[in-house]
Amino acid sequence: MMISILVFCLFVSRFSGIYGLSMNYYGMRCPMVEMLVRNTVNRALDSDPSLAAGLLRMHFHDCFVEGCDASVLLDSTKDNTGEKDSPANLSLRGYEVIDAAKDLIEDQCPGIVSCADIVAMAARDAVLWAGGPLYDIPKGRKDGRRSKIEDTRNLPSPFFNSSELISIFSKHGFSVQDMVSLSGAHTLGVARCSSFKNRLQKFDSSHEVDPTLDSTFASTLSKTCTAGDNAEVPFDQTRNFFDNSYFNGLRRSAGVLSSDQTLYSSPRTRGLVNAYAMNTARFFFDFQQAMVKMGLIDVKEGNQGEVRQNCRVIN
C-alpha cells in the first residue's frame, strides 16, 4: 500500500506546474478553500447521497466539453443556449452545491477561487464521501467564457461500442486503461430508460433483445421502463457507494448501457474489467490517476479565462 501511495504521489507531482497549476495554488491566498468545499459537499451528500453521482458526472461533462473550465455551469441566455440545457446534460445535478461552496469562498476570499476548481474539488470529495479513494488534485484552473449547446456533441454516447469509446477518449490523451477506469464512475448513480431502451426490443434484425444482456436483467429493465423514458435504473447494486460492483455487474451481463456492457464484450477491454472486478485497490489506484489526468484537459490560463464571481454567469 505504501508503495502504491508513493507511486501515485510521484505521478501527481509530474503535473505540478502544468498550465500554472499546483497542489498548493491557494495555500497563501485562500488557505481554507479545501475545507470549505469538502464541508459543503459532505453536508449536501449527508442530506442526499445520490448527489455524489451528480457531482462526479458534472466534472466529467465539464472537462470533455471545452476543457475543465466550468462552462457547464453557465446559464443559457436569450441569445445563447448553454451546455447545461443540452439533452446530454439535463440529468446533471448538484449545481446548488457548487453555488453554495462558491458563496462561502467568496465571503472568505473574493475573486480568488475559480468555479472550475470548485467543480474539480467537489467531484473528488464526492468520491471520497461515497467510499472511494482519497487523492489530491492540482488547482489553478480558470473559468471559461464560452458555453454552447452544440459543443456537447463531444460527449461520449451511451450507445458507443468499445472502439468508439477508445477513439473519443484517445482524442483527449487517455489510454484504454484510463477509459475503462473512468467508466467505473458508473458505480455511482442511475441511467434513464431513454439511454438504454433500444437494447430491450427490436434490437437488430437477428435479435429482439441485445444478446449481451442477461435475459432476467433485461426483463427487470423492461418492467421499469414501462413507466416511461425518464424512469431510472441504478448502474449497479450499490448506487450510492463507490466500489467495484459496476465491473462485477458487467461480468454478469448486467451492464445497463451499451457503452457499459461493451467493455466486457470487447476482448480489448475485457481484461481490465476482470482485473477491476477482482481487485478494488487496483481500480481505485487507476481511477484516481485517470481523474487527475482528466482534470487537466484543455485547462484555461491567463487571458483565456477568468475567475467568475457567480458560477452561472461570466463576469
PDB file of C-alpha atoms in Angstrom:
ATOM      1  CA  MET A   1       0.000   0.000   0.000  1.00  0.00           C
ATOM      2  CA  MET A   2       2.793   2.436   0.868  1.00  0.00           C
ATOM      3  CA  ILE A   3       4.437   1.725  -2.491  1.00  0.00           C
ATOM      4  CA  SER A   4       1.166   2.486  -4.280  1.00  0.00           C
ATOM      5  CA  ILE A   5       0.813   5.783  -2.424  1.00  0.00           C
ATOM      6  CA  LEU A   6       4.400   6.727  -3.296  1.00  0.00           C
ATOM      7  CA  VAL A   7       3.861   5.887  -6.963  1.00  0.00           C
ATOM      8  CA  PHE A   8       0.685   7.988  -7.041  1.00  0.00           C
ATOM      9  CA  CYS A   9       2.443  10.929  -5.389  1.00  0.00           C
ATOM     10  CA  LEU A  10       5.195  10.744  -7.995  1.00  0.00           C
ATOM     11  CA  PHE A  11       2.533  10.570 -10.723  1.00  0.00           C
ATOM     12  CA  VAL A  12       0.718  13.642  -9.398  1.00  0.00           C
ATOM     13  CA  SER A  13       3.960  15.591  -8.959  1.00  0.00           C
ATOM     14  CA  ARG A  14       4.519  15.361 -12.706  1.00  0.00           C
ATOM     15  CA  PHE A  15       1.544  17.656 -13.213  1.00  0.00           C
ATOM     16  CA  SER A  16       2.526  20.367 -10.755  1.00  0.00           C
ATOM     17  CA  GLY A  17       3.280  23.468 -12.745  1.00  0.00           C
ATOM     18  CA  ILE A  18       1.410  22.360 -15.875  1.00  0.00           C
ATOM     19  CA  TYR A  19      -0.724  25.302 -17.064  1.00  0.00           C
ATOM     20  CA  GLY A  20       0.394  27.103 -13.900  1.00  0.00           C
ATOM     21  CA  LEU A  21      -1.465  24.566 -11.742  1.00  0.00           C
ATOM     22  CA  SER A  22      -0.117  23.340  -8.411  1.00  0.00           C
ATOM     23  CA  MET A  23      -1.302  21.414  -5.379  1.00  0.00           C
ATOM     24  CA  ASN A  24      -0.867  24.467  -3.133  1.00  0.00           C
ATOM     25  CA  TYR A  25      -2.153  27.058  -5.588  1.00  0.00           C
ATOM     26  CA  TYR A  26      -4.454  28.627  -2.955  1.00  0.00           C
ATOM     27  CA  GLY A  27      -2.154  27.990   0.013  1.00  0.00           C
ATOM     28  CA  MET A  28      -1.414  31.664   0.684  1.00  0.00           C
ATOM     29  CA  ARG A  29      -4.399  33.411  -0.866  1.00  0.00           C
ATOM     30  CA  CYS A  30      -7.257  31.156   0.278  1.00  0.00           C
ATOM     31  CA  PRO A  31      -5.984  28.511   2.695  1.00  0.00           C
ATOM     32  CA  MET A  32      -9.484  27.472   3.805  1.00  0.00           C
ATOM     33  CA  VAL A  33     -10.771  26.600   0.327  1.00  0.00           C
ATOM     34  CA  GLU A  34     -10.319  22.829   0.590  1.00  0.00           C
ATOM     35  CA  MET A  35     -12.177  22.686   3.900  1.00  0.00           C
ATOM     36  CA  LEU A  36     -14.981  24.939   2.665  1.00  0.00           C
ATOM     37  CA  VAL A  37     -15.604  22.810  -0.424  1.00  0.00           C
ATOM     38  CA  ARG A  38     -15.370  19.498   1.433  1.00  0.00           C
ATOM     39  CA  ASN A  39     -17.697  20.596   4.227  1.00  0.00           C
ATOM     40  CA  THR A  40     -20.237  21.882   1.711  1.00  0.00           C
ATOM     41  CA  VAL A  41     -20.119  18.645  -0.281  1.00  0.00           C
ATOM     42  CA  ASN A  42     -20.350  16.481   2.836  1.00  0.00           C
ATOM     43  CA  ARG A  43     -23.381  18.363   4.140  1.00  0.00           C
ATOM     44  CA  ALA A  44     -25.144  18.055   0.800  1.00  0.00           C
ATOM     45  CA  LEU A  45     -24.411  14.328   0.478  1.00  0.00           C
ATOM     46  CA  ASP A  46     -25.406  13.624   4.068  1.00  0.00           C
ATOM     47  CA  SER A  47     -28.785  15.041   3.094  1.00  0.00           C
ATOM     48  CA  ASP A  48     -28.967  13.450  -0.382  1.00  0.00           C
ATOM     49  CA  PRO A  49     -26.425  10.683  -1.100  1.00  0.00           C
ATOM     50  CA  SER A  50     -27.471  10.493  -4.758  1.00  0.00           C
ATOM     51  CA  LEU A  51     -25.775  13.847  -5.384  1.00  0.00           C
ATOM     52  CA  ALA A  52     -22.370  12.116  -5.311  1.00  0.00           C
ATOM     53  CA  ALA A  53     -23.020  10.739  -8.791  1.00  0.00           C
ATOM     54  CA  GLY A  54     -24.213  14.140  -9.992  1.00  0.00           C
ATOM     55  CA  LEU A  55     -21.096  15.986  -8.840  1.00  0.00           C
ATOM     56  CA  LEU A  56     -18.759  13.394 -10.330  1.00  0.00           C
ATOM     57  CA  ARG A  57     -20.624  13.363 -13.641  1.00  0.00           C
ATOM     58  CA  MET A  58     -20.653  17.183 -13.732  1.00  0.00           C
ATOM     59  CA  HIS A  59     -16.846  17.286 -13.629  1.00  0.00           C
ATOM     60  CA  PHE A  60     -16.617  14.725 -16.427  1.00  0.00           C
ATOM     61  CA  HIS A  61     -19.123  16.557 -18.636  1.00  0.00           C
ATOM     62  CA  ASP A  62     -17.379  19.848 -17.972  1.00  0.00           C
ATOM     63  CA  CYS A  63     -13.921  18.588 -18.898  1.00  0.00           C
ATOM     64  CA  PHE A  64     -14.959  16.765 -22.075  1.00  0.00           C
ATOM     65  CA  VAL A  65     -16.536  19.941 -23.494  1.00  0.00           C
ATOM     66  CA  GLU A  66     -14.205  22.946 -23.895  1.00  0.00           C
ATOM     67  CA  GLY A  67     -11.927  21.582 -21.182  1.00  0.00           C
ATOM     68  CA  CYS A  68     -12.168  21.818 -17.380  1.00  0.00           C
ATOM     69  CA  ASP A  69     -13.393  25.406 -17.277  1.00  0.00           C
ATOM     70  CA  ALA A  70     -16.823  25.306 -15.577  1.00  0.00           C
ATOM     71  CA  SER A  71     -18.544  26.021 -18.903  1.00  0.00           C
ATOM     72  CA  VAL A  72     -21.241  23.510 -17.910  1.00  0.00           C
ATOM     73  CA  LEU A  73     -22.294  25.827 -15.061  1.00  0.00           C
ATOM     74  CA  LEU A  74     -23.147  28.828 -17.255  1.00  0.00           C
ATOM     75  CA  ASP A  75     -26.855  29.559 -17.602  1.00  0.00           C
ATOM     76  CA  SER A  76     -28.377  29.976 -21.024  1.00  0.00           C
ATOM     77  CA  THR A  77     -29.320  33.491 -22.123  1.00  0.00           C
ATOM     78  CA  LYS A  78     -31.835  34.820 -24.640  1.00  0.00           C
ATOM     79  CA  ASP A  79     -29.055  34.892 -27.232  1.00  0.00           C
ATOM     80  CA  ASN A  80     -27.307  31.620 -26.379  1.00  0.00           C
ATOM     81  CA  THR A  81     -28.294  28.115 -25.314  1.00  0.00           C
ATOM     82  CA  GLY A  82     -25.623  26.768 -22.995  1.00  0.00           C
ATOM     83  CA  GLU A  83     -24.242  23.298 -22.391  1.00  0.00           C
ATOM     84  CA  LYS A  84     -26.396  22.655 -19.332  1.00  0.00           C
ATOM     85  CA  ASP A  85     -29.560  22.747 -21.470  1.00  0.00           C
ATOM     86  CA  SER A  86     -28.308  20.093 -23.878  1.00  0.00           C
ATOM     87  CA  PRO A  87     -30.260  16.791 -23.744  1.00  0.00           C
ATOM     88  CA  ALA A  88     -26.959  15.158 -22.750  1.00  0.00           C
ATOM     89  CA  ASN A  89     -26.810  17.335 -19.611  1.00  0.00           C
ATOM     90  CA  LEU A  90     -30.421  17.582 -18.482  1.00  0.00           C
ATOM     91  CA  SER A  91     -29.841  14.857 -15.894  1.00  0.00           C
ATOM     92  CA  LEU A  92     -26.869  16.639 -14.286  1.00  0.00           C
ATOM     93  CA  ARG A  93     -27.409  17.516 -10.636  1.00  0.00           C
ATOM     94  CA  GLY A  94     -25.595  19.383  -7.903  1.00  0.00           C
ATOM     95  CA  TYR A  95     -25.422  22.905  -9.297  1.00  0.00           C
ATOM     96  CA  GLU A  96     -26.722  24.233  -5.978  1.00  0.00           C
ATOM     97  CA  VAL A  97     -23.832  22.538  -4.153  1.00  0.00           C
ATOM     98  CA  ILE A  98     -21.312  24.374  -6.327  1.00  0.00           C
ATOM     99  CA  ASP A  99     -23.188  27.642  -5.774  1.00  0.00           C
ATOM    100  CA  ALA A 100     -23.174  27.140  -2.001  1.00  0.00           C
ATOM    101  CA  ALA A 101     -19.444  26.435  -1.941  1.00  0.00           C
ATOM    102  CA  LYS A 102     -18.743  29.433  -4.154  1.00  0.00           C
ATOM    103  CA  ASP A 103     -20.750  31.757  -1.877  1.00  0.00           C
ATOM    104  CA  LEU A 104     -18.795  30.648   1.181  1.00  0.00           C
ATOM    105  CA  ILE A 105     -15.478  31.003  -0.618  1.00  0.00           C
ATOM    106  CA  GLU A 106     -16.313  34.467  -1.978  1.00  0.00           C
ATOM    107  CA  ASP A 107     -17.059  35.608   1.576  1.00  0.00           C
ATOM    108  CA  GLN A 108     -13.593  34.466   2.666  1.00  0.00           C
ATOM    109  CA  CYS A 109     -11.507  35.025  -0.482  1.00  0.00           C
ATOM    110  CA  PRO A 110     -13.324  37.203  -3.038  1.00  0.00           C
ATOM    111  CA  GLY A 111     -12.211  36.863  -6.645  1.00  0.00           C
ATOM    112  CA  ILE A 112      -9.590  34.188  -5.951  1.00  0.00           C
ATOM    113  CA  VAL A 113     -11.006  30.672  -6.447  1.00  0.00           C
ATOM    114  CA  SER A 114     -12.363  29.616  -9.832  1.00  0.00           C
ATOM    115  CA  CYS A 115     -15.604  27.737 -10.329  1.00  0.00           C
ATOM    116  CA  ALA A 116     -13.665  25.197 -12.407  1.00  0.00           C
ATOM    117  CA  ASP A 117     -11.527  24.326  -9.396  1.00  0.00           C
ATOM    118  CA  ILE A 118     -14.603  24.067  -7.177  1.00  0.00           C
ATOM    119  CA  VAL A 119     -16.172  21.572  -9.602  1.00  0.00           C
ATOM    120  CA  ALA A 120     -12.973  19.503  -9.626  1.00  0.00           C
ATOM    121  CA  MET A 121     -12.641  19.537  -5.843  1.00  0.00           C
ATOM    122  CA  ALA A 122     -16.335  18.749  -5.354  1.00  0.00           C
ATOM    123  CA  ALA A 123     -16.084  15.692  -7.612  1.00  0.00           C
ATOM    124  CA  ARG A 124     -13.021  14.476  -5.723  1.00  0.00           C
ATOM    125  CA  ASP A 125     -14.726  14.994  -2.357  1.00  0.00           C
ATOM    126  CA  ALA A 126     -17.899  13.249  -3.550  1.00  0.00           C
ATOM    127  CA  VAL A 127     -15.850  10.170  -4.489  1.00  0.00           C
ATOM    128  CA  LEU A 128     -14.269  10.110  -1.037  1.00  0.00           C
ATOM    129  CA  TRP A 129     -17.605  10.595   0.741  1.00  0.00           C
ATOM    130  CA  ALA A 130     -19.056   7.649  -1.191  1.00  0.00           C
ATOM    131  CA  GLY A 131     -16.250   5.330  -0.081  1.00  0.00           C
ATOM    132  CA  GLY A 132     -13.824   5.851  -2.944  1.00  0.00           C
ATOM    133  CA  PRO A 133     -10.114   6.740  -2.920  1.00  0.00           C
ATOM    134  CA  LEU A 134      -8.582   9.802  -1.318  1.00  0.00           C
ATOM    135  CA  TYR A 135      -6.449  11.788  -3.746  1.00  0.00           C
ATOM    136  CA  ASP A 136      -5.264  15.328  -4.324  1.00  0.00           C
ATOM    137  CA  ILE A 137      -5.558  17.403  -7.493  1.00  0.00           C
ATOM    138  CA  PRO A 138      -3.621  20.345  -8.921  1.00  0.00           C
ATOM    139  CA  LYS A 139      -5.510  23.625  -8.756  1.00  0.00           C
ATOM    140  CA  GLY A 140      -5.372  26.948 -10.554  1.00  0.00           C
ATOM    141  CA  ARG A 141      -7.832  26.444 -13.433  1.00  0.00           C
ATOM    142  CA  LYS A 142      -9.530  29.499 -14.911  1.00  0.00           C
ATOM    143  CA  ASP A 143     -13.217  29.719 -15.829  1.00  0.00           C
ATOM    144  CA  GLY A 144     -14.176  29.763 -19.495  1.00  0.00           C
ATOM    145  CA  ARG A 145     -16.377  32.313 -21.224  1.00  0.00           C
ATOM    146  CA  ARG A 146     -17.961  30.020 -23.829  1.00  0.00           C
ATOM    147  CA  SER A 147     -20.841  27.588 -23.298  1.00  0.00           C
ATOM    148  CA  LYS A 148     -22.766  26.395 -26.343  1.00  0.00           C
ATOM    149  CA  ILE A 149     -25.183  23.522 -26.668  1.00  0.00           C
ATOM    150  CA  GLU A 150     -23.609  22.308 -29.910  1.00  0.00           C
ATOM    151  CA  ASP A 151     -20.300  21.638 -28.143  1.00  0.00           C
ATOM    152  CA  THR A 152     -21.868  18.782 -26.168  1.00  0.00           C
ATOM    153  CA  ARG A 153     -21.582  16.599 -29.271  1.00  0.00           C
ATOM    154  CA  ASN A 154     -18.090  15.891 -27.939  1.00  0.00           C
ATOM    155  CA  LEU A 155     -19.517  13.848 -25.053  1.00  0.00           C
ATOM    156  CA  PRO A 156     -19.358  10.047 -25.314  1.00  0.00           C
ATOM    157  CA  SER A 157     -22.680   8.495 -26.266  1.00  0.00           C
ATOM    158  CA  PRO A 158     -24.352   5.769 -24.161  1.00  0.00           C
ATOM    159  CA  PHE A 159     -24.706   3.854 -27.436  1.00  0.00           C
ATOM    160  CA  PHE A 160     -20.968   3.747 -28.239  1.00  0.00           C
ATOM    161  CA  ASN A 161     -19.123   0.465 -28.643  1.00  0.00           C
ATOM    162  CA  SER A 162     -15.640  -0.072 -27.205  1.00  0.00           C
ATOM    163  CA  SER A 163     -13.843   1.057 -30.369  1.00  0.00           C
ATOM    164  CA  GLU A 164     -15.795   4.326 -30.402  1.00  0.00           C
ATOM    165  CA  LEU A 165     -15.108   4.872 -26.701  1.00  0.00           C
ATOM    166  CA  ILE A 166     -11.396   4.210 -27.146  1.00  0.00           C
ATOM    167  CA  SER A 167     -11.324   6.659 -30.057  1.00  0.00           C
ATOM    168  CA  ILE A 168     -13.091   9.558 -28.330  1.00  0.00           C
ATOM    169  CA  PHE A 169     -11.088   9.137 -25.117  1.00  0.00           C
ATOM    170  CA  SER A 170      -7.808   8.924 -27.009  1.00  0.00           C
ATOM    171  CA  LYS A 171      -8.510  12.332 -28.544  1.00  0.00           C
ATOM    172  CA  HIS A 172      -8.111  13.727 -25.031  1.00  0.00           C
ATOM    173  CA  GLY A 173      -4.920  11.776 -24.396  1.00  0.00           C
ATOM    174  CA  PHE A 174      -6.437   8.881 -22.474  1.00  0.00           C
ATOM    175  CA  SER A 175      -5.247   5.289 -22.721  1.00  0.00           C
ATOM    176  CA  VAL A 176      -7.556   2.280 -22.869  1.00  0.00           C
ATOM    177  CA  GLN A 177      -6.864   1.741 -19.179  1.00  0.00           C
ATOM    178  CA  ASP A 178      -7.829   5.352 -18.394  1.00  0.00           C
ATOM    179  CA  MET A 179     -11.087   4.941 -20.287  1.00  0.00           C
ATOM    180  CA  VAL A 180     -12.105   1.724 -18.527  1.00  0.00           C
ATOM    181  CA  SER A 181     -11.195   3.021 -15.076  1.00  0.00           C
ATOM    182  CA  LEU A 182     -13.105   6.279 -15.649  1.00  0.00           C
ATOM    183  CA  SER A 183     -16.096   4.244 -16.836  1.00  0.00           C
ATOM    184  CA  GLY A 184     -16.055   2.829 -13.322  1.00  0.00           C
ATOM    185  CA  ALA A 185     -17.560   6.146 -12.201  1.00  0.00           C
ATOM    186  CA  HIS A 186     -20.815   4.413 -13.132  1.00  0.00           C
ATOM    187  CA  THR A 187     -20.507   2.652  -9.805  1.00  0.00           C
ATOM    188  CA  LEU A 188     -22.474   5.725  -8.688  1.00  0.00           C
ATOM    189  CA  GLY A 189     -25.839   6.869  -9.954  1.00  0.00           C
ATOM    190  CA  VAL A 190     -28.569   5.872 -12.351  1.00  0.00           C
ATOM    191  CA  ALA A 191     -29.390   5.739 -16.057  1.00  0.00           C
ATOM    192  CA  ARG A 192     -32.659   6.792 -17.645  1.00  0.00           C
ATOM    193  CA  CYS A 193     -34.590   4.364 -19.807  1.00  0.00           C
ATOM    194  CA  SER A 194     -34.197   6.636 -22.820  1.00  0.00           C
ATOM    195  CA  SER A 195     -30.488   5.816 -22.844  1.00  0.00           C
ATOM    196  CA  PHE A 196     -30.841   2.012 -22.996  1.00  0.00           C
ATOM    197  CA  LYS A 197     -34.380   1.118 -24.132  1.00  0.00           C
ATOM    198  CA  ASN A 198     -33.020   0.308 -27.611  1.00  0.00           C
ATOM    199  CA  ARG A 199     -31.465  -2.802 -26.052  1.00  0.00           C
ATOM    200  CA  LEU A 200     -34.808  -4.150 -24.860  1.00  0.00           C
ATOM    201  CA  GLN A 201     -36.836  -4.559 -28.047  1.00  0.00           C
ATOM    202  CA  LYS A 202     -36.225  -4.727 -31.791  1.00  0.00           C
ATOM    203  CA  PHE A 203     -32.501  -4.575 -31.073  1.00  0.00           C
ATOM    204  CA  ASP A 204     -31.456  -5.672 -34.567  1.00  0.00           C
ATOM    205  CA  SER A 205     -32.594  -7.855 -37.447  1.00  0.00           C
ATOM    206  CA  SER A 206     -31.499 -11.021 -35.644  1.00  0.00           C
ATOM    207  CA  HIS A 207     -32.321 -10.259 -32.002  1.00  0.00           C
ATOM    208  CA  GLU A 208     -35.317  -8.823 -30.212  1.00  0.00           C
ATOM    209  CA  VAL A 209     -33.165  -8.102 -27.132  1.00  0.00           C
ATOM    210  CA  ASP A 210     -29.455  -7.232 -27.015  1.00  0.00           C
ATOM    211  CA  PRO A 211     -27.764 -10.655 -26.794  1.00  0.00           C
ATOM    212  CA  THR A 212     -25.057  -9.269 -24.499  1.00  0.00           C
ATOM    213  CA  LEU A 213     -27.737  -8.515 -21.874  1.00  0.00           C
ATOM    214  CA  ASP A 214     -28.691 -11.115 -19.286  1.00  0.00           C
ATOM    215  CA  SER A 215     -32.272 -12.219 -20.023  1.00  0.00           C
ATOM    216  CA  THR A 216     -33.502 -11.918 -16.432  1.00  0.00           C
ATOM    217  CA  PHE A 217     -31.931  -8.499 -16.073  1.00  0.00           C
ATOM    218  CA  ALA A 218     -33.451  -7.467 -19.414  1.00  0.00           C
ATOM    219  CA  SER A 219     -36.907  -8.388 -18.104  1.00  0.00           C
ATOM    220  CA  THR A 220     -36.315  -6.283 -14.998  1.00  0.00           C
ATOM    221  CA  LEU A 221     -35.258  -3.313 -17.105  1.00  0.00           C
ATOM    222  CA  SER A 222     -38.295  -3.700 -19.362  1.00  0.00           C
ATOM    223  CA  LYS A 223     -40.659  -3.630 -16.395  1.00  0.00           C
ATOM    224  CA  THR A 224     -39.023  -0.495 -15.047  1.00  0.00           C
ATOM    225  CA  CYS A 225     -39.215   1.242 -18.395  1.00  0.00           C
ATOM    226  CA  THR A 226     -42.978   0.777 -18.672  1.00  0.00           C
ATOM    227  CA  ALA A 227     -43.030   3.945 -16.543  1.00  0.00           C
ATOM    228  CA  GLY A 228     -41.530   5.922 -19.439  1.00  0.00           C
ATOM    229  CA  ASP A 229     -38.257   7.263 -20.787  1.00  0.00           C
ATOM    230  CA  ASN A 230     -37.424   9.118 -17.562  1.00  0.00           C
ATOM    231  CA  ALA A 231     -37.671   6.038 -15.351  1.00  0.00           C
ATOM    232  CA  GLU A 232     -34.326   5.361 -13.690  1.00  0.00           C
ATOM    233  CA  VAL A 233     -32.252   2.238 -13.089  1.00  0.00           C
ATOM    234  CA  PRO A 234     -29.090   2.084 -10.906  1.00  0.00           C
ATOM    235  CA  PHE A 235     -25.874   1.311 -12.781  1.00  0.00           C
ATOM    236  CA  ASP A 236     -25.026  -1.311 -10.174  1.00  0.00           C
ATOM    237  CA  GLN A 237     -26.333  -2.776  -6.927  1.00  0.00           C
ATOM    238  CA  THR A 238     -24.690  -0.121  -4.734  1.00  0.00           C
ATOM    239  CA  ARG A 239     -25.791   3.078  -6.448  1.00  0.00           C
ATOM    240  CA  ASN A 240     -24.532   5.477  -3.751  1.00  0.00           C
ATOM    241  CA  PHE A 241     -21.352   3.624  -2.794  1.00  0.00           C
ATOM    242  CA  PHE A 242     -18.095   3.887  -4.708  1.00  0.00           C
ATOM    243  CA  ASP A 243     -16.784   0.345  -5.190  1.00  0.00           C
ATOM    244  CA  ASN A 244     -16.092  -2.199  -7.939  1.00  0.00           C
ATOM    245  CA  SER A 245     -19.642  -3.591  -8.137  1.00  0.00           C
ATOM    246  CA  TYR A 246     -20.042  -1.976 -11.541  1.00  0.00           C
ATOM    247  CA  PHE A 247     -17.355  -4.230 -13.026  1.00  0.00           C
ATOM    248  CA  ASN A 248     -18.777  -7.323 -11.382  1.00  0.00           C
ATOM    249  CA  GLY A 249     -22.104  -6.439 -12.961  1.00  0.00           C
ATOM    250  CA  LEU A 250     -20.521  -6.338 -16.406  1.00  0.00           C
ATOM    251  CA  ARG A 251     -19.219  -9.862 -15.872  1.00  0.00           C
ATOM    252  CA  ARG A 252     -22.809 -10.960 -15.168  1.00  0.00           C
ATOM    253  CA  SER A 253     -24.017  -9.279 -18.398  1.00  0.00           C
ATOM    254  CA  ALA A 254     -25.818  -6.707 -16.236  1.00  0.00           C
ATOM    255  CA  GLY A 255     -24.341  -3.533 -17.698  1.00  0.00           C
ATOM    256  CA  VAL A 256     -27.177  -1.044 -18.107  1.00  0.00           C
ATOM    257  CA  LEU A 257     -25.876   0.936 -21.089  1.00  0.00           C
ATOM    258  CA  SER A 258     -24.486  -0.423 -24.327  1.00  0.00           C
ATOM    259  CA  SER A 259     -21.361   1.625 -23.562  1.00  0.00           C
ATOM    260  CA  ASP A 260     -21.073  -0.237 -20.254  1.00  0.00           C
ATOM    261  CA  GLN A 261     -21.512  -3.822 -21.418  1.00  0.00           C
ATOM    262  CA  THR A 262     -19.268  -3.333 -24.443  1.00  0.00           C
ATOM    263  CA  LEU A 263     -16.315  -3.089 -22.052  1.00  0.00           C
ATOM    264  CA  TYR A 264     -16.757  -6.758 -21.196  1.00  0.00           C
ATOM    265  CA  SER A 265     -17.876  -7.878 -24.642  1.00  0.00           C
ATOM    266  CA  SER A 266     -14.754  -6.475 -26.292  1.00  0.00           C
ATOM    267  CA  PRO A 267     -11.542  -8.533 -25.970  1.00  0.00           C
ATOM    268  CA  ARG A 268      -9.556  -5.293 -25.908  1.00  0.00           C
ATOM    269  CA  THR A 269     -11.120  -4.138 -22.630  1.00  0.00           C
ATOM    270  CA  ARG A 270     -12.370  -7.358 -21.002  1.00  0.00           C
ATOM    271  CA  GLY A 271      -9.090  -7.995 -19.185  1.00  0.00           C
ATOM    272  CA  LEU A 272      -9.296  -4.643 -17.402  1.00  0.00           C
ATOM    273  CA  VAL A 273     -12.906  -5.288 -16.396  1.00  0.00           C
ATOM    274  CA  ASN A 274     -11.863  -8.623 -14.895  1.00  0.00           C
ATOM    275  CA  ALA A 275      -8.894  -7.035 -13.131  1.00  0.00           C
ATOM    276  CA  TYR A 276     -11.006  -4.313 -11.534  1.00  0.00           C
ATOM    277  CA  ALA A 277     -13.758  -6.764 -10.598  1.00  0.00           C
ATOM    278  CA  MET A 278     -11.224  -8.884  -8.723  1.00  0.00           C
ATOM    279  CA  ASN A 279      -9.110  -6.094  -7.239  1.00  0.00           C
ATOM    280  CA  THR A 280     -10.737  -2.995  -5.796  1.00  0.00           C
ATOM    281  CA  ALA A 281      -7.384  -1.459  -4.866  1.00  0.00           C
ATOM    282  CA  ARG A 282      -6.187  -1.601  -8.471  1.00  0.00           C
ATOM    283  CA  PHE A 283      -9.406   0.025  -9.675  1.00  0.00           C
ATOM    284  CA  PHE A 284      -9.095   2.804  -7.095  1.00  0.00           C
ATOM    285  CA  PHE A 285      -5.446   3.445  -7.984  1.00  0.00           C
ATOM    286  CA  ASP A 286      -6.038   3.590 -11.745  1.00  0.00           C
ATOM    287  CA  PHE A 287      -9.202   5.660 -11.286  1.00  0.00           C
ATOM    288  CA  GLN A 288      -7.532   8.360  -9.214  1.00  0.00           C
ATOM    289  CA  GLN A 289      -4.690   8.675 -11.714  1.00  0.00           C
ATOM    290  CA  ALA A 290      -7.174   8.989 -14.576  1.00  0.00           C
ATOM    291  CA  MET A 291      -9.176  11.604 -12.649  1.00  0.00           C
ATOM    292  CA  VAL A 292      -6.087  13.767 -12.125  1.00  0.00           C
ATOM    293  CA  LYS A 293      -5.349  13.409 -15.834  1.00  0.00           C
ATOM    294  CA  MET A 294      -8.925  14.302 -16.786  1.00  0.00           C
ATOM    295  CA  GLY A 295      -8.767  17.441 -14.657  1.00  0.00           C
ATOM    296  CA  LEU A 296      -6.025  18.776 -16.935  1.00  0.00           C
ATOM    297  CA  ILE A 297      -7.980  18.644 -20.206  1.00  0.00           C
ATOM    298  CA  ASP A 298      -7.635  21.960 -22.067  1.00  0.00           C
ATOM    299  CA  VAL A 299      -7.134  23.990 -18.903  1.00  0.00           C
ATOM    300  CA  LYS A 300      -7.533  27.752 -19.433  1.00  0.00           C
ATOM    301  CA  GLU A 301      -4.688  30.037 -18.372  1.00  0.00           C
ATOM    302  CA  GLY A 302      -4.022  33.753 -18.350  1.00  0.00           C
ATOM    303  CA  ASN A 303      -6.375  35.780 -20.516  1.00  0.00           C
ATOM    304  CA  GLN A 304      -8.006  32.603 -21.856  1.00  0.00           C
ATOM    305  CA  GLY A 305     -10.195  32.541 -18.757  1.00  0.00           C
ATOM    306  CA  GLU A 306     -11.308  34.370 -15.654  1.00  0.00           C
ATOM    307  CA  VAL A 307     -12.371  33.785 -12.051  1.00  0.00           C
ATOM    308  CA  ARG A 308     -16.139  34.208 -12.082  1.00  0.00           C
ATOM    309  CA  GLN A 309     -17.864  35.994  -9.234  1.00  0.00           C
ATOM    310  CA  ASN A 310     -21.005  33.954  -9.932  1.00  0.00           C
ATOM    311  CA  CYS A 311     -20.526  30.489 -11.388  1.00  0.00           C
ATOM    312  CA  ARG A 312     -23.666  30.800 -13.527  1.00  0.00           C
ATOM    313  CA  VAL A 313     -22.641  33.932 -15.483  1.00  0.00           C
ATOM    314  CA  ILE A 314     -19.446  35.334 -16.963  1.00  0.00           C
ATOM    315  CA  ASN A 315     -18.069  38.468 -15.302  1.00  0.00           C
TER     316      ASN A 315
END
